[in-house]
PDB file of C-alpha atoms in Angstrom:
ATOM      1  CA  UNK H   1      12.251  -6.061  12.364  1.00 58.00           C
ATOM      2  CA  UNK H   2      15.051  -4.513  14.275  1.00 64.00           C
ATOM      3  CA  UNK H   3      16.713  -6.192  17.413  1.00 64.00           C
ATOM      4  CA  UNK H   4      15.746  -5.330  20.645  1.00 64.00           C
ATOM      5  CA  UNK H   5      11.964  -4.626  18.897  1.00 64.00           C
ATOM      6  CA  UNK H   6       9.101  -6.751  19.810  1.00 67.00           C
ATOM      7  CA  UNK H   7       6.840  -7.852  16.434  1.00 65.00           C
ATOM      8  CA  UNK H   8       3.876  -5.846  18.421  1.00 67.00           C
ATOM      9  CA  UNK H   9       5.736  -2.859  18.235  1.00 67.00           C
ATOM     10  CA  UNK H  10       5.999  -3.078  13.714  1.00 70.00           C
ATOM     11  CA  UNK H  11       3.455  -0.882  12.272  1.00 81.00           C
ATOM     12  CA  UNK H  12       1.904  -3.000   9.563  1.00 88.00           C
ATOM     13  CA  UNK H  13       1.698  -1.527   5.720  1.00 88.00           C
ATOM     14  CA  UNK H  14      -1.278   0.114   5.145  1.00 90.00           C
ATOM     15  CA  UNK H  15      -1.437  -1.227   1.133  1.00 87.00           C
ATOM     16  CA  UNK H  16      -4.798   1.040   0.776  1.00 89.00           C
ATOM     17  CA  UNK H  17      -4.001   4.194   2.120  1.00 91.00           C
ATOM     18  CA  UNK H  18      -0.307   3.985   0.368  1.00 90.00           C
ATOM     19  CA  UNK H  19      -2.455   2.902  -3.053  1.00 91.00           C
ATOM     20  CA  UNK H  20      -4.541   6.383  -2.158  1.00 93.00           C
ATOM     21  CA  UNK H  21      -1.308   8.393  -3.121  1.00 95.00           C
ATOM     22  CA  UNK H  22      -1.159   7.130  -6.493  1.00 94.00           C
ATOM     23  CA  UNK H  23      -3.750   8.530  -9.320  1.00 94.00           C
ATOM     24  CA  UNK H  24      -2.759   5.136 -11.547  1.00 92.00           C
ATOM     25  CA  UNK H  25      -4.079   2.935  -9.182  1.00 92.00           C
ATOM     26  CA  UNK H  26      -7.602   4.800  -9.113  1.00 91.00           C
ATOM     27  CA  UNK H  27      -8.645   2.374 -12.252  1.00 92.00           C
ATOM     28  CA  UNK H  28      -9.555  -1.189 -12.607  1.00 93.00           C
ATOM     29  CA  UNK H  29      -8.782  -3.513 -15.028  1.00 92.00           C
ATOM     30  CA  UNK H  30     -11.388  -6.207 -16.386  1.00 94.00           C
ATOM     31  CA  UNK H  31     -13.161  -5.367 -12.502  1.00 95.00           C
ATOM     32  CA  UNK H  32     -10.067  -5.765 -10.739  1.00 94.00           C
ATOM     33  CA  UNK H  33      -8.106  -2.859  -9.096  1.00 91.00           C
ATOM     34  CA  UNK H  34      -5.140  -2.239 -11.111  1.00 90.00           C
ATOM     35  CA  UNK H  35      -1.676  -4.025  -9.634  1.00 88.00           C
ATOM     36  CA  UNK H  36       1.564  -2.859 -11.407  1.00 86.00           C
ATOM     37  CA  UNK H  37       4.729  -4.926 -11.508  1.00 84.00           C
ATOM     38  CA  UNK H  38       6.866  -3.446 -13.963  1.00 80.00           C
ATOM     39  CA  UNK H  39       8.638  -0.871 -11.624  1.00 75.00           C
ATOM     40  CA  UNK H  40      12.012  -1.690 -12.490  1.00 78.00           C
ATOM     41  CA  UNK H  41      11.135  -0.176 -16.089  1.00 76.00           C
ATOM     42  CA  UNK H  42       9.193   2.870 -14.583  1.00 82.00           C
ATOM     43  CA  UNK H  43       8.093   3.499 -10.996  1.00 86.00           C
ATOM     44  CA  UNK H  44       4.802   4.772 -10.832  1.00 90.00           C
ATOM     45  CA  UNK H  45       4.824   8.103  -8.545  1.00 92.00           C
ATOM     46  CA  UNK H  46       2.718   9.435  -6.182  1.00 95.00           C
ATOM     47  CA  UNK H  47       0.602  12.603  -6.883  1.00 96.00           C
ATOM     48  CA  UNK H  48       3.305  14.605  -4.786  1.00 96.00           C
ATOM     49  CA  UNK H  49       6.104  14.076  -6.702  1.00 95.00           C
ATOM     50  CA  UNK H  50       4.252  14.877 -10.057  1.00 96.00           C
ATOM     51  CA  UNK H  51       3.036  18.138  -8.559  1.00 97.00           C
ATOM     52  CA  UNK H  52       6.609  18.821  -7.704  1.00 93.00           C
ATOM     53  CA  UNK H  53       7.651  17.752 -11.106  1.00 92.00           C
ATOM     54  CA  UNK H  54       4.925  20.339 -12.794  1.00 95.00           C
ATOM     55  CA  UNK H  55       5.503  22.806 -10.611  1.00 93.00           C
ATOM     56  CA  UNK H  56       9.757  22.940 -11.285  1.00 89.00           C
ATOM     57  CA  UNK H  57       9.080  22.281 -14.846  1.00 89.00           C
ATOM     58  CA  UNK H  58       6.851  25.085 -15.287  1.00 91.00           C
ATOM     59  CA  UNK H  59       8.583  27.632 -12.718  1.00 88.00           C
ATOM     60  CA  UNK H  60      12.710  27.609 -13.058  1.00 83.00           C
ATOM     61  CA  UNK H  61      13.417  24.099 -15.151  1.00 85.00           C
ATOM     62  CA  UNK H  62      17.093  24.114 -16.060  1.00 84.00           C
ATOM     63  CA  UNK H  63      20.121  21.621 -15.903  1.00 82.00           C
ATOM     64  CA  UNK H  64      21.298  21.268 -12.456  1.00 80.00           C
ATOM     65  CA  UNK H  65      24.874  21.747 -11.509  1.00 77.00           C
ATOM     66  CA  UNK H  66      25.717  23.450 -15.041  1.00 78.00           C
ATOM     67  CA  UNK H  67      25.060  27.036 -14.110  1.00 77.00           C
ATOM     68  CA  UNK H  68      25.291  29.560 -11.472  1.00 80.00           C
ATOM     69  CA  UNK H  69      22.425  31.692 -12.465  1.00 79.00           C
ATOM     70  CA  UNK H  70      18.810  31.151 -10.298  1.00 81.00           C
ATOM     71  CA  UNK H  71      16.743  28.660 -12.381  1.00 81.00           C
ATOM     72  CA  UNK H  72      19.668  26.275 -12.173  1.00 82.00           C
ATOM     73  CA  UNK H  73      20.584  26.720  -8.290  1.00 79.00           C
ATOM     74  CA  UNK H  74      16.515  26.171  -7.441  1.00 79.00           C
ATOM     75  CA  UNK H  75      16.591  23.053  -9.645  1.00 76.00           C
TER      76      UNK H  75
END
């Protein structure tokens, strides 16, 4: 909480809609929605970011900052 803000005025964190973003978390394990702790190994990401991922991959993938030609600049 930041000063000057009341604890009425914190939006709390909406675990199930955030979970919604997230195809992993869409199966259960032994009847028990799935809960991942390992993100310091690999973050799971939310379907945005691997749309954006498929869609740079597939469209103008190239090394960033190496090149001046298109494909690199939109990377």
């Amino acid at each position: 909480m930041m000063a000057g803000q009341r604890k009425s005025d914190v939006a709390l964190f909406d675990a199930a809609a955030a979970r919604q973003d997230f195809p992993v978390f869409v199966q259960e394990i032994n009847g028990h929605p799935l809960t991942y702790l390992d993100s310091a190994a690999s973050a799971q990401k939310p379907q945005a970011v691997m749309d954006a991922m498929t869609e740079m991959m597939s469209c103008y993938y190239a090394n960033i900052h190496r090149g001046l030609y298109r494909f690199s600049q939109q990377t």
